[in-house]
Amino acid sequence: MKVKIHYRITQDRAGIPQDYTGARHFVVNDGQAVENLAKTQLAADYQVPLTAVEICRIED
């Protein structure tokens, strides 16, 4: 299943506040925890703490 995740990054890797929003498509299996997968992947991609990633909306 393909879902579109709208997200917000609240700080950079140095802890400096920022306000960046975006959207990304993820392919997930049925029953998989989409929000946790997306937060983990986005935090790794942007090299920010997991707490800096906020999921705003999930669309099918």
GROMACS .gro file of N, CA and C in nm:
model
  180
    1MET      N    1   0.085  -0.117   0.000
    1MET     CA    2   0.000   0.000   0.000
    1MET      C    3   0.090   0.124   0.000
    2LYS      N    4   0.054   0.222  -0.078
    2LYS     CA    5   0.130   0.346  -0.087
    2LYS      C    6   0.056   0.456  -0.011
    3VAL      N    7   0.123   0.523   0.082
    3VAL     CA    8   0.063   0.632   0.158
    3VAL      C    9   0.147   0.758   0.145
    4LYS      N   10   0.083   0.870   0.162
    4LYS     CA   11   0.152   0.999   0.158
    4LYS      C   12   0.154   1.055   0.300
    5ILE      N   13   0.271   1.087   0.347
    5ILE     CA   14   0.290   1.138   0.483
    5ILE      C   15   0.325   1.286   0.475
    6HIS      N   16   0.249   1.369   0.544
    6HIS     CA   17   0.282   1.511   0.559
    6HIS      C   18   0.351   1.525   0.694
    7TYR      N   19   0.466   1.588   0.697
    7TYR     CA   20   0.546   1.594   0.818
    7TYR      C   21   0.601   1.734   0.843
    8ARG      N   22   0.652   1.752   0.965
    8ARG     CA   23   0.714   1.878   1.004
    8ARG      C   24   0.839   1.846   1.083
    9ILE      N   25   0.948   1.916   1.054
    9ILE     CA   26   1.074   1.903   1.127
    9ILE      C   27   1.086   2.027   1.216
   10THR      N   28   1.099   2.005   1.349
   10THR     CA   29   1.095   2.117   1.443
   10THR      C   30   1.232   2.167   1.489
   11GLN      N   31   1.337   2.088   1.465
   11GLN     CA   32   1.472   2.133   1.501
   11GLN      C   33   1.575   2.063   1.414
   12ASP      N   34   1.692   2.124   1.402
   12ASP     CA   35   1.797   2.058   1.325
   12ASP      C   36   1.880   1.969   1.417
   13ARG      N   37   1.984   1.907   1.364
   13ARG     CA   38   2.060   1.810   1.444
   13ARG      C   39   2.138   1.875   1.557
   14ALA      N   40   2.158   2.007   1.552
   14ALA     CA   41   2.225   2.078   1.660
   14ALA      C   42   2.127   2.124   1.768
   15GLY      N   43   1.997   2.100   1.746
   15GLY     CA   44   1.896   2.140   1.843
   15GLY      C   45   1.841   2.279   1.821
   16ILE      N   46   1.883   2.344   1.713
   16ILE     CA   47   1.833   2.478   1.683
   16ILE      C   48   1.692   2.467   1.624
   17PRO      N   49   1.597   2.542   1.679
   17PRO     CA   50   1.459   2.532   1.629
   17PRO      C   51   1.449   2.571   1.481
   18GLN      N   52   1.365   2.500   1.410
   18GLN     CA   53   1.335   2.532   1.271
   18GLN      C   54   1.193   2.489   1.242
   19ASP      N   55   1.139   2.533   1.132
   19ASP     CA   56   1.003   2.497   1.095
   19ASP      C   57   1.003   2.459   0.947
   20TYR      N   58   1.025   2.332   0.921
   20TYR     CA   59   1.028   2.281   0.784
   20TYR      C   60   0.915   2.181   0.768
   21THR      N   61   0.837   2.195   0.663
   21THR     CA   62   0.730   2.100   0.636
   21THR      C   63   0.750   2.039   0.499
   22GLY      N   64   0.698   1.919   0.482
   22GLY     CA   65   0.709   1.852   0.354
   22GLY      C   66   0.616   1.733   0.348
   23ALA      N   67   0.623   1.661   0.238
   23ALA     CA   68   0.542   1.541   0.219
   23ALA      C   69   0.628   1.439   0.147
   24ARG      N   70   0.601   1.312   0.175
   24ARG     CA   71   0.677   1.204   0.113
   24ARG      C   72   0.587   1.081   0.101
   25HIS      N   73   0.609   1.005  -0.004
   25HIS     CA   74   0.536   0.879  -0.023
   25HIS      C   75   0.615   0.764   0.038
   26PHE      N   76   0.543   0.674   0.104
   26PHE     CA   77   0.601   0.554   0.162
   26PHE      C   78   0.521   0.434   0.114
   27VAL      N   79   0.588   0.324   0.091
   27VAL     CA   80   0.522   0.198   0.057
   27VAL      C   81   0.530   0.109   0.181
   28VAL      N   82   0.413   0.068   0.231
   28VAL     CA   83   0.407  -0.012   0.353
   28VAL      C   84   0.318  -0.133   0.332
   29ASN      N   85   0.340  -0.235   0.414
   29ASN     CA   86   0.254  -0.353   0.413
   29ASN      C   87   0.130  -0.327   0.498
   30ASP      N   88   0.022  -0.397   0.470
   30ASP     CA   89  -0.098  -0.384   0.551
   30ASP      C   90  -0.068  -0.423   0.694
   31GLY      N   91  -0.116  -0.345   0.789
   31GLY     CA   92  -0.095  -0.374   0.930
   31GLY      C   93   0.036  -0.322   0.986
   32GLN      N   94   0.119  -0.263   0.902
   32GLN     CA   95   0.247  -0.210   0.949
   32GLN      C   96   0.224  -0.072   1.011
   33ALA      N   97   0.298  -0.041   1.115
   33ALA     CA   98   0.286   0.088   1.184
   33ALA      C   99   0.348   0.198   1.096
   34VAL      N  100   0.264   0.266   1.022
   34VAL     CA  101   0.310   0.365   0.925
   34VAL      C  102   0.378   0.484   0.993
   35GLU      N  103   0.319   0.534   1.099
   35GLU     CA  104   0.371   0.654   1.163
   35GLU      C  105   0.512   0.630   1.220
   36ASN      N  106   0.533   0.519   1.288
   36ASN     CA  107   0.665   0.490   1.345
   36ASN      C  108   0.769   0.470   1.236
   37LEU      N  109   0.732   0.400   1.130
   37LEU     CA  110   0.824   0.379   1.018
   37LEU      C  111   0.863   0.513   0.955
   38ALA      N  112   0.765   0.598   0.931
   38ALA     CA  113   0.791   0.728   0.868
   38ALA      C  114   0.878   0.816   0.957
   39LYS      N  115   0.847   0.823   1.086
   39LYS     CA  116   0.927   0.906   1.177
   39LYS      C  117   1.072   0.860   1.182
   40THR      N  118   1.092   0.730   1.189
   40THR     CA  119   1.228   0.675   1.194
   40THR      C  120   1.305   0.705   1.066
   41GLN      N  121   1.240   0.685   0.953
   41GLN     CA  122   1.306   0.709   0.824
   41GLN      C  123   1.337   0.857   0.803
   42LEU      N  124   1.242   0.945   0.836
   42LEU     CA  125   1.264   1.088   0.819
   42LEU      C  126   1.373   1.140   0.912
   43ALA      N  127   1.375   1.092   1.036
   43ALA     CA  128   1.479   1.134   1.130
   43ALA      C  129   1.617   1.093   1.079
   44ALA      N  130   1.627   0.974   1.022
   44ALA     CA  131   1.755   0.928   0.967
   44ALA      C  132   1.794   1.009   0.843
   45ASP      N  133   1.698   1.036   0.755
   45ASP     CA  134   1.727   1.111   0.633
   45ASP      C  135   1.773   1.254   0.661
   46TYR      N  136   1.708   1.320   0.756
   46TYR     CA  137   1.741   1.459   0.789
   46TYR      C  138   1.845   1.470   0.900
   47GLN      N  139   1.886   1.357   0.956
   47GLN     CA  140   1.984   1.351   1.065
   47GLN      C  141   1.943   1.440   1.181
   48VAL      N  142   1.820   1.419   1.226
   48VAL     CA  143   1.765   1.492   1.340
   48VAL      C  144   1.717   1.390   1.443
   49PRO      N  145   1.697   1.434   1.569
   49PRO     CA  146   1.643   1.341   1.668
   49PRO      C  147   1.499   1.300   1.631
   50LEU      N  148   1.460   1.183   1.676
   50LEU     CA  149   1.326   1.133   1.648
   50LEU      C  150   1.218   1.228   1.700
   51THR      N  151   1.246   1.296   1.809
   51THR     CA  152   1.148   1.389   1.867
   51THR      C  153   1.130   1.515   1.782
   52ALA      N  154   1.219   1.539   1.688
   52ALA     CA  155   1.208   1.657   1.602
   52ALA      C  156   1.114   1.636   1.485
   53VAL      N  157   1.069   1.513   1.462
   53VAL     CA  158   0.982   1.481   1.350
   53VAL      C  159   0.838   1.470   1.400
   54GLU      N  160   0.749   1.548   1.341
   54GLU     CA  161   0.607   1.541   1.373
   54GLU      C  162   0.531   1.499   1.248
   55ILE      N  163   0.445   1.400   1.262
   55ILE     CA  164   0.361   1.357   1.151
   55ILE      C  165   0.233   1.438   1.159
   56CYS      N  166   0.204   1.513   1.053
   56CYS     CA  167   0.085   1.599   1.052
   56CYS      C  168  -0.037   1.528   0.997
   57ARG      N  169  -0.018   1.452   0.889
   57ARG     CA  170  -0.132   1.389   0.823
   57ARG      C  171  -0.085   1.269   0.743
   58ILE      N  172  -0.169   1.167   0.736
   58ILE     CA  173  -0.142   1.047   0.656
   58ILE      C  174  -0.257   1.029   0.557
   59GLU      N  175  -0.224   1.022   0.428
   59GLU     CA  176  -0.325   1.001   0.322
   59GLU      C  177  -0.300   0.869   0.253
   60ASP      N  178  -0.407   0.804   0.213
   60ASP     CA  179  -0.394   0.680   0.134
   60ASP      C  180  -0.368   0.712  -0.010
   0.00000   0.00000   0.00000
